[in-house]
Amino acid sequence: MSRLPEWPPSISHPELEHLTNLATTYALSHGLLYLPPHPPSGAPPPTQAPSSAIHAPFSIFPSPFPRTLFEKAQRLQRAYNSDGAEVGAGRVDEFTGELWKIWKSLRDEGIEQELQLGIFRSDYLLHASDESQPMLLKQVEFNTISSSFGALSERVSALHNYLYASTGYFNSSPYLKPENFPPNRTTAAVVEGLVAAHYAYGVKDARILFVVQAGERNVFDQRWLDYELLEKHGIHIIRQTLPELASSAHLSPTRSLLISDSPQSPPNATEISTIYFRAAYTPTDFPTPEHFSTRALLERSRATKCPSIQLQLAGGKMVQMALTKAGVLERFLNGDGDAQADGMFAFGEEEVREVRESWMGMWRLGDNPPAGSATPSGMERAAMNHANLVLKPQREGGGNNVYKSSILPFLETLPEREREAWIAMELIEPPVSVGGWLVRAGSTGSSATGPTGGGGAVKSDIVSELGIFGWALFGPGQVGGAAQTKDVAKNSETMMRTGEGGWLVRTKGRESDEGGVAVGFSVLDSVVLIDPN
């Protein structure tokens, strides 16, 4: 398939109003929610019970996606689960450098991560640079920390199924039928990894710790995981910020992580089995050295981290770039003789080829050729090809990249010492002629063609990004018990359990380079699968 159908389907003004009204009331009554924006001062409110909520941004129609490429993205996740569990990272920028120092300190102290849990999300765009050729699936990035919006995306899928069940989408498209709406069980899939880590820890009354940001607006996405853990598995959680943990967290003599009202009241402390980070991925989470000290204390505990610092570092752009070099990926997936002999991460040549085909070209801005070489430096290559590039730092959360025409002035002011912290990546070219009706709470309902009257729905040319969730629990010894283990790779020292099954779609206006929902660029979406003509 070289083109997607023209989208969205044509509907009348009253039909759009009706769909928008049904969708917003469904979102509000089914937990597809966000907390309202912070006050103009920008200061997040203190931790307190929320008194109001708004619906999360969403699309009215699911976005078209080739069925074969959707299935390929799901298939690739098994390799990425293993890949993410195995790679490491080096020193690059100041923030990442502080995390690296913590990991190096732990290594020098001889503290091993007994078990590690990765909840991963691999993000993709469709690439259609030549309409005479089939569309390709290209990876945007691989996330190893705070892979969010899984629970809310599952509810957007349910919303689109509801709109079809209640209206048939007014018979506006032959593609809109039940068999083209893939199932979405992201909440259960993510929780499955947390449950596996919790039971592998083996302490009956232990709890899972959610490390969160103060004033988190995306709290409902996290709460759905909390409810699933309690209602389906009887597992309790504790939610705390890094500043709260600075006074509440301490270690027992055996390195158990204990959470109490104060360090002076250990008899009332709760033991933690698993630390799930929904914070600690951005420099703003670490305004003082004490915040890094708290992270180090959590790392020193024997609780299973999701992710550990080294696994967080493995999600850095620099590591993803390094994997594209010849022979590096093969070392982790099928090139190591000992790994193959033990049945560990044994992927065939076809699977490795598919992973490589999902990547665009990447290089470091700090790359320098040997003296006398005619090969351009990383900076020179970026300057020469800036119109077709994006520059990415070691950051997560959206809003951090530099695109196309902004690259040259950025390079002119980039200090030499910071070049190692940036990579250049060839731009993915999404298919054209795809639009959608996007709804944000408080939207005025206007577009380039004038008021829509759709109760807040705005028509835009769109780009949709598909994220596939997976998880891996790994470390020395038995993981989760043989009876619980579905997919285990093992050798004499390591056990590993993995799982896949969840997905999300984030859709943005084509005019926007960035794509984060939390920072206001995108809406949550789902897919309608399209078969080749």
Short mmCIF file of C-alpha atoms in Angstrom, two decimals:
data_model
loop_
_atom_site.label_atom_id
_atom_site.label_comp_id
_atom_site.label_asym_id
_atom_site.label_seq_id
_atom_site.Cartn_x
_atom_site.Cartn_y
_atom_site.Cartn_z
CA MET A 1 0.00 0.00 0.00
CA SER A 2 1.52 3.36 -1.05
CA ARG A 3 -1.33 5.65 0.06
CA LEU A 4 -3.88 5.83 2.80
CA PRO A 5 -7.51 6.62 1.95
CA GLU A 6 -8.52 10.25 2.13
CA TRP A 7 -9.49 10.93 5.72
CA PRO A 8 -11.62 11.77 7.66
CA PRO A 9 -14.80 10.48 6.05
CA SER A 10 -17.27 13.10 4.95
CA ILE A 11 -20.09 13.79 7.41
CA SER A 12 -22.61 16.57 7.79
CA HIS A 13 -22.45 19.41 10.26
CA PRO A 14 -25.21 17.98 12.53
CA GLU A 15 -23.58 14.53 12.42
CA LEU A 16 -20.26 16.01 13.58
CA GLU A 17 -21.99 17.84 16.41
CA HIS A 18 -23.72 14.64 17.48
CA LEU A 19 -20.50 12.60 17.42
CA THR A 20 -18.64 15.27 19.38
CA ASN A 21 -21.35 15.43 22.03
CA LEU A 22 -21.42 11.64 22.38
CA ALA A 23 -17.62 11.48 22.54
CA THR A 24 -17.12 14.17 25.17
CA THR A 25 -19.81 12.78 27.48
CA TYR A 26 -18.41 9.25 27.02
CA ALA A 27 -14.90 10.49 27.87
CA LEU A 28 -16.09 12.28 31.02
CA SER A 29 -18.12 9.30 32.22
CA HIS A 30 -15.48 6.65 31.45
CA GLY A 31 -12.38 8.13 33.02
CA LEU A 32 -10.73 9.52 29.88
CA LEU A 33 -9.66 12.46 32.00
CA TYR A 34 -7.01 15.05 32.74
CA LEU A 35 -6.66 17.51 35.59
CA PRO A 36 -7.21 21.14 34.49
CA PRO A 37 -4.20 23.30 33.58
CA HIS A 38 -2.20 24.85 36.38
CA PRO A 39 -2.79 28.51 37.30
CA PRO A 40 -1.10 31.18 35.14
CA SER A 41 1.69 31.40 37.72
CA GLY A 42 2.83 28.05 36.39
CA ALA A 43 3.45 26.64 39.85
CA PRO A 44 1.95 23.16 40.24
CA PRO A 45 -0.47 22.88 43.15
CA PRO A 46 0.57 20.94 46.25
CA THR A 47 -0.46 17.31 46.50
CA GLN A 48 -4.17 17.41 47.30
CA ALA A 49 -7.45 15.83 46.30
CA PRO A 50 -8.55 17.14 42.89
CA SER A 51 -11.83 19.05 42.79
CA SER A 52 -12.39 19.07 39.02
CA ALA A 53 -11.33 17.32 35.82
CA ILE A 54 -11.52 17.80 32.05
CA HIS A 55 -11.56 15.20 29.31
CA ALA A 56 -8.20 14.33 27.77
CA PRO A 57 -7.69 15.49 24.16
CA PHE A 58 -8.92 12.90 21.62
CA SER A 59 -9.89 12.37 17.98
CA ILE A 60 -13.44 11.79 16.77
CA PHE A 61 -12.47 9.21 14.12
CA PRO A 62 -9.80 6.53 14.53
CA SER A 63 -6.90 7.11 12.14
CA PRO A 64 -6.16 4.75 9.23
CA PHE A 65 -3.13 2.46 9.53
CA PRO A 66 -2.04 -0.43 7.26
CA ARG A 67 -2.89 -3.74 8.91
CA THR A 68 0.39 -5.40 7.86
CA LEU A 69 2.48 -2.61 9.40
CA PHE A 70 0.43 -2.58 12.60
CA GLU A 71 1.04 -6.32 12.96
CA LYS A 72 4.73 -5.83 12.16
CA ALA A 73 5.05 -3.22 14.94
CA GLN A 74 3.52 -5.68 17.40
CA ARG A 75 5.83 -8.44 16.16
CA LEU A 76 8.95 -6.28 16.57
CA GLN A 77 8.20 -5.59 20.23
CA ARG A 78 9.53 -9.00 21.29
CA ALA A 79 12.96 -8.05 19.92
CA TYR A 80 12.81 -4.60 21.50
CA ASN A 81 11.92 -6.09 24.89
CA SER A 82 15.11 -8.16 24.79
CA ASP A 83 17.13 -5.32 23.29
CA GLY A 84 16.05 -2.85 25.96
CA ALA A 85 16.87 -5.33 28.70
CA GLU A 86 20.43 -5.81 27.48
CA VAL A 87 21.99 -2.52 26.38
CA GLY A 88 23.74 0.11 28.50
CA ALA A 89 24.82 3.76 28.16
CA GLY A 90 27.73 6.11 28.67
CA ARG A 91 28.23 9.70 29.79
CA VAL A 92 26.78 12.42 27.55
CA ASP A 93 25.15 15.51 29.12
CA GLU A 94 24.95 17.02 32.60
CA PHE A 95 21.62 15.46 33.60
CA THR A 96 22.46 12.06 32.15
CA GLY A 97 25.93 12.43 33.66
CA GLU A 98 24.45 12.72 37.15
CA LEU A 99 22.48 9.50 36.60
CA TRP A 100 25.64 7.88 35.27
CA LYS A 101 27.52 8.88 38.44
CA ILE A 102 24.86 7.20 40.58
CA TRP A 103 25.08 4.01 38.55
CA LYS A 104 28.91 4.04 38.65
CA SER A 105 28.83 4.57 42.41
CA LEU A 106 26.51 1.58 42.85
CA ARG A 107 28.72 -0.53 40.61
CA ASP A 108 31.83 0.45 42.60
CA GLU A 109 30.02 -0.41 45.84
CA GLY A 110 29.28 -3.85 44.44
CA ILE A 111 25.49 -3.42 44.64
CA GLU A 112 23.73 -5.54 42.04
CA GLN A 113 20.24 -4.99 40.73
CA GLU A 114 18.77 -8.34 41.74
CA LEU A 115 15.81 -7.97 39.38
CA GLN A 116 14.96 -5.26 36.89
CA LEU A 117 11.65 -4.46 35.24
CA GLY A 118 11.38 -2.55 31.99
CA ILE A 119 8.02 -1.27 30.78
CA PHE A 120 8.88 -0.19 27.26
CA ARG A 121 7.13 1.64 24.47
CA SER A 122 8.45 1.71 20.91
CA ASP A 123 7.03 4.60 18.85
CA TYR A 124 6.59 4.50 15.07
CA LEU A 125 5.50 6.68 12.16
CA LEU A 126 4.53 5.65 8.65
CA HIS A 127 7.19 6.68 6.13
CA ALA A 128 6.02 7.50 2.59
CA SER A 129 8.81 9.41 0.85
CA ASP A 130 7.89 7.96 -2.57
CA GLU A 131 4.24 7.29 -3.47
CA SER A 132 5.33 4.72 -6.04
CA GLN A 133 6.77 2.57 -3.23
CA PRO A 134 5.01 0.83 -0.32
CA MET A 135 4.78 2.71 2.96
CA LEU A 136 7.33 1.71 5.57
CA LEU A 137 7.25 1.47 9.36
CA LYS A 138 9.93 3.69 10.95
CA GLN A 139 10.82 3.99 14.62
CA VAL A 140 10.70 7.44 16.21
CA GLU A 141 12.18 6.41 19.56
CA PHE A 142 12.30 3.69 22.20
CA ASN A 143 11.10 4.65 25.69
CA THR A 144 12.36 2.92 28.83
CA ILE A 145 10.96 5.23 31.55
CA SER A 146 7.49 6.59 32.30
CA SER A 147 5.94 5.14 29.14
CA SER A 148 2.61 6.85 29.62
CA PHE A 149 -0.92 7.10 28.18
CA GLY A 150 -1.43 3.35 27.85
CA ALA A 151 -4.51 3.28 30.09
CA LEU A 152 -6.09 6.39 28.54
CA SER A 153 -5.36 5.17 25.02
CA GLU A 154 -7.23 1.97 25.79
CA ARG A 155 -10.21 4.16 26.70
CA VAL A 156 -9.96 6.09 23.43
CA SER A 157 -10.17 2.76 21.61
CA ALA A 158 -13.30 1.99 23.63
CA LEU A 159 -14.67 5.45 22.78
CA HIS A 160 -14.28 4.82 19.04
CA ASN A 161 -15.91 1.41 19.40
CA TYR A 162 -18.79 3.11 21.23
CA LEU A 163 -19.21 5.75 18.52
CA TYR A 164 -19.37 3.01 15.91
CA ALA A 165 -21.83 0.90 17.95
CA SER A 166 -24.13 3.85 18.62
CA THR A 167 -24.03 5.62 15.23
CA GLY A 168 -22.20 3.37 12.76
CA TYR A 169 -20.29 6.58 12.08
CA PHE A 170 -23.31 7.35 9.85
CA ASN A 171 -22.04 4.83 7.25
CA SER A 172 -19.42 7.38 6.29
CA SER A 173 -16.67 4.88 5.38
CA PRO A 174 -16.51 1.18 4.39
CA TYR A 175 -13.36 0.89 6.53
CA LEU A 176 -15.24 1.69 9.74
CA LYS A 177 -16.41 -1.77 10.79
CA PRO A 178 -15.69 -3.93 13.86
CA GLU A 179 -13.10 -6.22 12.28
CA ASN A 180 -10.90 -3.20 11.53
CA PHE A 181 -10.85 -2.01 15.17
CA PRO A 182 -8.02 -4.00 16.82
CA PRO A 183 -8.43 -4.94 20.50
CA ASN A 184 -6.50 -2.81 22.99
CA ARG A 185 -5.61 -4.28 26.41
CA THR A 186 -2.82 -1.91 27.36
CA THR A 187 -3.85 -1.48 31.00
CA ALA A 188 -3.72 -5.22 31.68
CA ALA A 189 -0.49 -5.60 29.69
CA VAL A 190 1.36 -2.92 31.68
CA VAL A 191 0.00 -4.20 34.98
CA GLU A 192 1.08 -7.73 34.03
CA GLY A 193 4.71 -6.59 34.19
CA LEU A 194 4.24 -4.87 37.56
CA VAL A 195 2.52 -7.96 38.95
CA ALA A 196 5.32 -10.23 37.75
CA ALA A 197 7.91 -8.03 39.49
CA HIS A 198 5.85 -7.82 42.68
CA TYR A 199 5.41 -11.58 43.04
CA ALA A 200 9.03 -12.26 42.12
CA TYR A 201 10.04 -10.09 45.11
CA GLY A 202 8.26 -12.59 47.34
CA VAL A 203 7.11 -10.52 50.36
CA LYS A 204 3.39 -10.96 50.97
CA ASP A 205 2.45 -7.54 52.37
CA ALA A 206 4.85 -5.45 50.29
CA ARG A 207 3.49 -2.67 48.09
CA ILE A 208 4.39 -1.09 44.77
CA LEU A 209 5.73 2.47 44.91
CA PHE A 210 4.67 4.93 42.18
CA VAL A 211 7.20 7.79 42.04
CA VAL A 212 5.22 10.71 40.60
CA GLN A 213 5.59 14.39 39.80
CA ALA A 214 4.02 17.12 41.94
CA GLY A 215 0.91 18.58 40.30
CA GLU A 216 0.68 15.70 37.79
CA ARG A 217 -2.16 16.42 35.35
CA ASN A 218 -2.05 12.95 33.82
CA VAL A 219 -2.95 11.33 37.13
CA PHE A 220 -5.91 9.33 35.78
CA ASP A 221 -3.70 7.40 33.36
CA GLN A 222 -1.73 6.29 36.44
CA ARG A 223 -4.81 5.66 38.59
CA TRP A 224 -6.22 3.12 36.13
CA LEU A 225 -3.07 1.04 36.75
CA ASP A 226 -3.60 1.47 40.49
CA TYR A 227 -7.20 0.23 40.23
CA GLU A 228 -6.23 -2.74 38.05
CA LEU A 229 -3.51 -3.77 40.52
CA LEU A 230 -5.89 -3.64 43.49
CA GLU A 231 -9.11 -4.96 41.95
CA LYS A 232 -7.62 -7.76 39.81
CA HIS A 233 -4.56 -8.72 41.86
CA GLY A 234 -5.06 -7.42 45.41
CA ILE A 235 -1.82 -5.39 45.25
CA HIS A 236 -1.68 -2.01 47.00
CA ILE A 237 0.39 0.95 45.86
CA ILE A 238 1.90 4.07 47.47
CA ARG A 239 2.21 7.31 45.47
CA GLN A 240 4.95 9.77 46.47
CA THR A 241 7.10 12.46 44.89
CA LEU A 242 10.90 12.58 45.19
CA PRO A 243 10.70 15.37 47.83
CA GLU A 244 8.24 13.29 49.86
CA LEU A 245 10.50 10.24 49.59
CA ALA A 246 13.45 12.28 50.86
CA SER A 247 11.86 12.14 54.32
CA SER A 248 9.77 8.96 54.14
CA ALA A 249 12.12 6.43 52.49
CA HIS A 250 14.92 4.55 54.21
CA LEU A 251 16.73 1.24 53.89
CA SER A 252 16.77 -1.68 56.27
CA PRO A 253 20.09 -3.43 57.07
CA THR A 254 19.27 -5.89 54.27
CA ARG A 255 18.55 -3.02 51.80
CA SER A 256 14.77 -3.45 51.87
CA LEU A 257 13.11 -0.16 50.92
CA LEU A 258 10.81 0.99 53.72
CA ILE A 259 8.33 3.88 53.51
CA SER A 260 7.22 5.40 56.80
CA ASP A 261 5.85 8.63 58.25
CA SER A 262 9.41 9.48 59.28
CA PRO A 263 12.79 7.72 59.44
CA GLN A 264 12.30 7.50 63.21
CA SER A 265 9.24 5.22 62.94
CA PRO A 266 10.39 2.03 61.19
CA PRO A 267 7.89 -0.20 63.07
CA ASN A 268 5.15 1.47 61.01
CA ALA A 269 7.04 1.23 57.75
CA THR A 270 5.74 -0.43 54.60
CA GLU A 271 8.12 -2.56 52.53
CA ILE A 272 8.29 -1.86 48.80
CA SER A 273 8.55 -4.66 46.25
CA THR A 274 8.73 -2.59 43.05
CA ILE A 275 9.51 1.06 42.29
CA TYR A 276 7.61 2.31 39.24
CA PHE A 277 8.96 5.66 38.01
CA ARG A 278 6.42 8.02 36.46
CA ALA A 279 8.87 10.83 37.24
CA ALA A 280 12.69 11.24 37.28
CA TYR A 281 13.07 11.39 33.48
CA THR A 282 13.67 15.13 33.09
CA PRO A 283 16.08 17.65 34.70
CA THR A 284 13.12 19.56 36.16
CA ASP A 285 12.47 16.54 38.41
CA PHE A 286 15.91 17.15 40.01
CA PRO A 287 16.11 20.84 40.99
CA THR A 288 18.60 20.18 43.83
CA PRO A 289 21.38 17.68 44.59
CA GLU A 290 19.11 16.21 47.30
CA HIS A 291 16.75 14.94 44.60
CA PHE A 292 19.61 12.95 43.04
CA SER A 293 20.49 11.65 46.51
CA THR A 294 16.94 10.38 46.93
CA ARG A 295 17.11 8.63 43.57
CA ALA A 296 20.39 7.04 44.64
CA LEU A 297 18.81 5.78 47.87
CA LEU A 298 15.98 4.17 45.91
CA GLU A 299 18.54 2.59 43.55
CA ARG A 300 20.49 1.12 46.47
CA SER A 301 17.45 -0.77 47.69
CA ARG A 302 16.77 -4.36 46.71
CA ALA A 303 13.30 -3.41 45.46
CA THR A 304 12.86 -4.04 41.74
CA LYS A 305 13.21 -0.77 39.84
CA CYS A 306 11.12 0.07 36.79
CA PRO A 307 13.43 1.21 35.38
CA SER A 308 16.80 0.95 37.08
CA ILE A 309 19.18 3.80 36.32
CA GLN A 310 21.12 1.72 33.81
CA LEU A 311 17.90 0.76 32.04
CA GLN A 312 16.83 4.41 32.00
CA LEU A 313 20.19 5.29 30.46
CA ALA A 314 19.69 2.55 27.87
CA GLY A 315 16.67 4.49 26.55
CA GLY A 316 18.84 7.48 25.69
CA LYS A 317 19.02 8.67 22.10
CA MET A 318 22.77 8.05 22.08
CA VAL A 319 22.25 4.34 22.80
CA GLN A 320 19.58 4.07 20.12
CA MET A 321 22.00 5.66 17.66
CA ALA A 322 24.78 3.28 18.69
CA LEU A 323 22.56 0.27 17.95
CA THR A 324 22.31 1.34 14.30
CA LYS A 325 26.04 0.74 13.78
CA ALA A 326 27.05 -2.40 11.93
CA GLY A 327 27.15 -5.49 14.13
CA VAL A 328 25.94 -3.86 17.36
CA LEU A 329 22.29 -4.93 17.14
CA GLU A 330 23.33 -8.42 16.06
CA ARG A 331 25.48 -8.74 19.19
CA PHE A 332 22.36 -8.41 21.34
CA LEU A 333 19.83 -10.28 19.23
CA ASN A 334 21.67 -13.11 17.50
CA GLY A 335 25.38 -12.46 17.17
CA ASP A 336 26.65 -13.74 20.52
CA GLY A 337 27.58 -17.41 20.34
CA ASP A 338 27.10 -18.03 24.07
CA ALA A 339 23.66 -16.42 23.97
CA GLN A 340 22.62 -18.57 21.04
CA ALA A 341 23.91 -21.71 22.70
CA ASP A 342 21.84 -21.00 25.80
CA GLY A 343 18.71 -20.08 23.82
CA MET A 344 18.93 -16.50 25.08
CA PHE A 345 17.61 -13.76 22.77
CA ALA A 346 17.89 -16.10 19.78
CA PHE A 347 16.35 -14.08 16.94
CA GLY A 348 16.57 -15.09 13.31
CA GLU A 349 18.15 -13.09 10.51
CA GLU A 350 14.72 -12.04 9.24
CA GLU A 351 13.75 -10.60 12.63
CA VAL A 352 17.01 -8.68 12.92
CA ARG A 353 16.56 -7.36 9.37
CA GLU A 354 13.05 -6.11 10.21
CA VAL A 355 14.37 -4.28 13.27
CA ARG A 356 17.10 -2.60 11.19
CA GLU A 357 14.61 -1.66 8.49
CA SER A 358 12.56 0.23 11.08
CA TRP A 359 15.38 2.74 11.68
CA MET A 360 16.22 6.01 9.99
CA GLY A 361 19.82 7.14 9.63
CA MET A 362 21.36 8.64 12.81
CA TRP A 363 24.71 10.05 13.91
CA ARG A 364 26.21 12.06 16.76
CA LEU A 365 26.84 15.78 16.35
CA GLY A 366 30.11 15.16 18.18
CA ASP A 367 31.40 12.69 15.58
CA ASN A 368 34.82 13.76 14.26
CA PRO A 369 36.63 11.94 11.42
CA PRO A 370 40.34 11.07 11.67
CA ALA A 371 42.78 13.87 10.90
CA GLY A 372 43.21 14.33 7.15
CA SER A 373 39.99 12.49 6.32
CA ALA A 374 37.61 13.93 3.72
CA THR A 375 34.64 12.63 5.70
CA PRO A 376 32.55 15.49 7.12
CA SER A 377 32.10 15.82 10.86
CA GLY A 378 28.78 15.21 12.57
CA MET A 379 28.19 18.97 12.78
CA GLU A 380 29.03 19.45 9.09
CA ARG A 381 26.69 16.63 8.03
CA ALA A 382 23.89 18.16 10.09
CA ALA A 383 24.44 21.59 8.52
CA MET A 384 24.51 20.19 4.98
CA ASN A 385 21.36 18.10 5.44
CA HIS A 386 19.44 20.27 7.94
CA ALA A 387 16.28 20.53 5.79
CA ASN A 388 15.70 16.77 6.19
CA LEU A 389 16.77 16.29 9.81
CA VAL A 390 15.67 16.48 13.43
CA LEU A 391 18.18 16.97 16.26
CA LYS A 392 17.42 15.09 19.49
CA PRO A 393 18.94 15.48 22.98
CA GLN A 394 18.99 13.02 25.89
CA ARG A 395 15.51 14.08 26.99
CA GLU A 396 12.04 12.59 27.37
CA GLY A 397 8.58 14.12 27.56
CA GLY A 398 8.25 16.08 24.28
CA GLY A 399 9.15 19.62 23.30
CA ASN A 400 12.94 19.11 23.22
CA ASN A 401 13.85 18.55 19.57
CA VAL A 402 15.18 20.93 16.88
CA TYR A 403 13.79 20.66 13.34
CA LYS A 404 14.80 21.64 9.80
CA SER A 405 15.10 25.42 9.40
CA SER A 406 15.81 25.87 13.12
CA ILE A 407 18.88 23.64 12.96
CA LEU A 408 21.43 26.03 11.41
CA PRO A 409 20.98 28.83 13.99
CA PHE A 410 20.95 26.19 16.73
CA LEU A 411 24.26 24.71 15.55
CA GLU A 412 25.85 28.16 15.49
CA THR A 413 25.20 28.60 19.21
CA LEU A 414 25.76 25.00 20.40
CA PRO A 415 28.87 24.86 22.64
CA GLU A 416 31.42 22.28 21.58
CA ARG A 417 31.23 20.51 24.95
CA GLU A 418 27.49 19.84 24.43
CA ARG A 419 27.72 18.30 20.96
CA GLU A 420 28.14 14.82 22.40
CA ALA A 421 24.68 15.15 23.97
CA TRP A 422 22.86 15.44 20.62
CA ILE A 423 22.13 13.15 17.70
CA ALA A 424 20.96 13.97 14.19
CA MET A 425 18.23 11.76 12.73
CA GLU A 426 16.82 11.69 9.21
CA LEU A 427 13.23 12.90 9.16
CA ILE A 428 10.40 10.44 8.69
CA GLU A 429 7.99 11.58 5.96
CA PRO A 430 4.41 10.61 6.91
CA PRO A 431 1.76 10.09 4.20
CA VAL A 432 -0.25 13.10 3.07
CA SER A 433 -4.01 13.56 2.49
CA VAL A 434 -4.84 12.34 5.99
CA GLY A 435 -6.96 14.52 8.26
CA GLY A 436 -8.96 14.22 11.42
CA TRP A 437 -11.37 15.93 13.79
CA LEU A 438 -9.48 16.70 17.01
CA VAL A 439 -11.14 17.65 20.29
CA ARG A 440 -9.48 19.43 23.20
CA ALA A 441 -11.29 20.60 26.30
CA GLY A 442 -11.99 24.31 25.93
CA SER A 443 -11.36 24.27 22.17
CA THR A 444 -13.14 27.04 20.26
CA GLY A 445 -14.15 24.69 17.46
CA SER A 446 -12.55 26.64 14.63
CA SER A 447 -10.24 25.65 11.82
CA ALA A 448 -8.59 27.04 8.76
CA THR A 449 -11.90 26.74 6.94
CA GLY A 450 -13.85 28.68 9.57
CA PRO A 451 -16.02 27.68 12.55
CA THR A 452 -16.99 24.04 12.58
CA GLY A 453 -19.87 24.18 15.01
CA GLY A 454 -18.71 20.75 16.14
CA GLY A 455 -18.76 21.55 19.84
CA GLY A 456 -14.98 21.91 19.98
CA ALA A 457 -13.92 19.58 17.14
CA VAL A 458 -11.22 21.10 14.92
CA LYS A 459 -10.34 19.66 11.53
CA SER A 460 -6.62 19.32 10.86
CA ASP A 461 -4.22 17.61 8.51
CA ILE A 462 -2.73 15.03 10.81
CA VAL A 463 0.21 12.76 11.55
CA SER A 464 -0.40 9.71 13.74
CA GLU A 465 2.28 8.01 15.84
CA LEU A 466 1.80 4.40 16.93
CA GLY A 467 3.32 3.22 20.21
CA ILE A 468 3.64 -0.47 21.09
CA PHE A 469 4.01 -1.47 24.75
CA GLY A 470 5.99 -4.38 26.11
CA TRP A 471 7.76 -5.37 29.29
CA ALA A 472 10.69 -7.48 30.45
CA LEU A 473 11.54 -8.75 33.93
CA PHE A 474 15.10 -10.01 34.14
CA GLY A 475 17.93 -10.70 36.51
CA PRO A 476 19.79 -13.52 38.23
CA GLY A 477 17.90 -16.60 39.37
CA GLN A 478 14.27 -17.57 39.08
CA VAL A 479 11.86 -14.93 37.77
CA GLY A 480 8.26 -15.23 38.86
CA GLY A 481 8.21 -19.00 39.33
CA ALA A 482 7.99 -21.55 36.56
CA ALA A 483 4.22 -21.78 36.83
CA GLN A 484 3.85 -18.04 36.13
CA THR A 485 6.45 -17.75 33.38
CA LYS A 486 5.07 -17.71 29.84
CA ASP A 487 8.09 -16.57 27.84
CA VAL A 488 11.45 -17.30 29.45
CA ALA A 489 14.93 -17.03 28.01
CA LYS A 490 17.63 -18.37 30.29
CA ASN A 491 21.23 -19.33 30.77
CA SER A 492 23.18 -20.31 33.87
CA GLU A 493 23.07 -16.80 35.34
CA THR A 494 20.01 -14.99 34.03
CA MET A 495 16.28 -15.51 33.86
CA MET A 496 13.98 -13.35 31.79
CA ARG A 497 10.23 -13.02 31.34
CA THR A 498 8.62 -10.75 28.75
CA GLY A 499 5.17 -9.68 27.64
CA GLU A 500 3.52 -7.62 24.91
CA GLY A 501 -0.03 -6.64 24.07
CA GLY A 502 -0.69 -2.93 24.46
CA TRP A 503 -0.62 0.03 22.09
CA LEU A 504 -1.48 3.69 21.78
CA VAL A 505 -1.86 6.29 19.05
CA ARG A 506 -1.02 9.98 19.40
CA THR A 507 -2.21 12.25 16.62
CA LYS A 508 -1.07 15.82 16.00
CA GLY A 509 -1.67 18.49 13.41
CA ARG A 510 0.78 18.20 10.52
CA GLU A 511 1.98 21.74 11.17
CA SER A 512 3.39 20.67 14.56
CA ASP A 513 6.84 19.08 14.64
CA GLU A 514 6.57 17.92 18.26
CA GLY A 515 4.21 15.18 19.37
CA GLY A 516 3.74 15.03 23.13
CA VAL A 517 0.19 14.83 24.54
CA ALA A 518 1.29 15.97 28.00
CA VAL A 519 2.87 19.15 26.58
CA GLY A 520 -0.17 19.99 24.46
CA PHE A 521 0.89 19.04 20.92
CA SER A 522 -1.12 15.86 20.34
CA VAL A 523 -4.44 14.17 21.03
CA LEU A 524 -5.07 10.53 21.95
CA ASP A 525 -6.34 8.36 19.12
CA SER A 526 -6.76 4.76 17.97
CA VAL A 527 -6.46 3.01 14.60
CA VAL A 528 -8.76 1.64 11.96
CA LEU A 529 -6.82 -1.04 10.06
CA ILE A 530 -6.60 -0.74 6.27
CA ASP A 531 -5.79 -3.67 4.02
CA PRO A 532 -3.74 -3.22 0.82
CA ASN A 533 -5.69 -2.52 -2.34
#
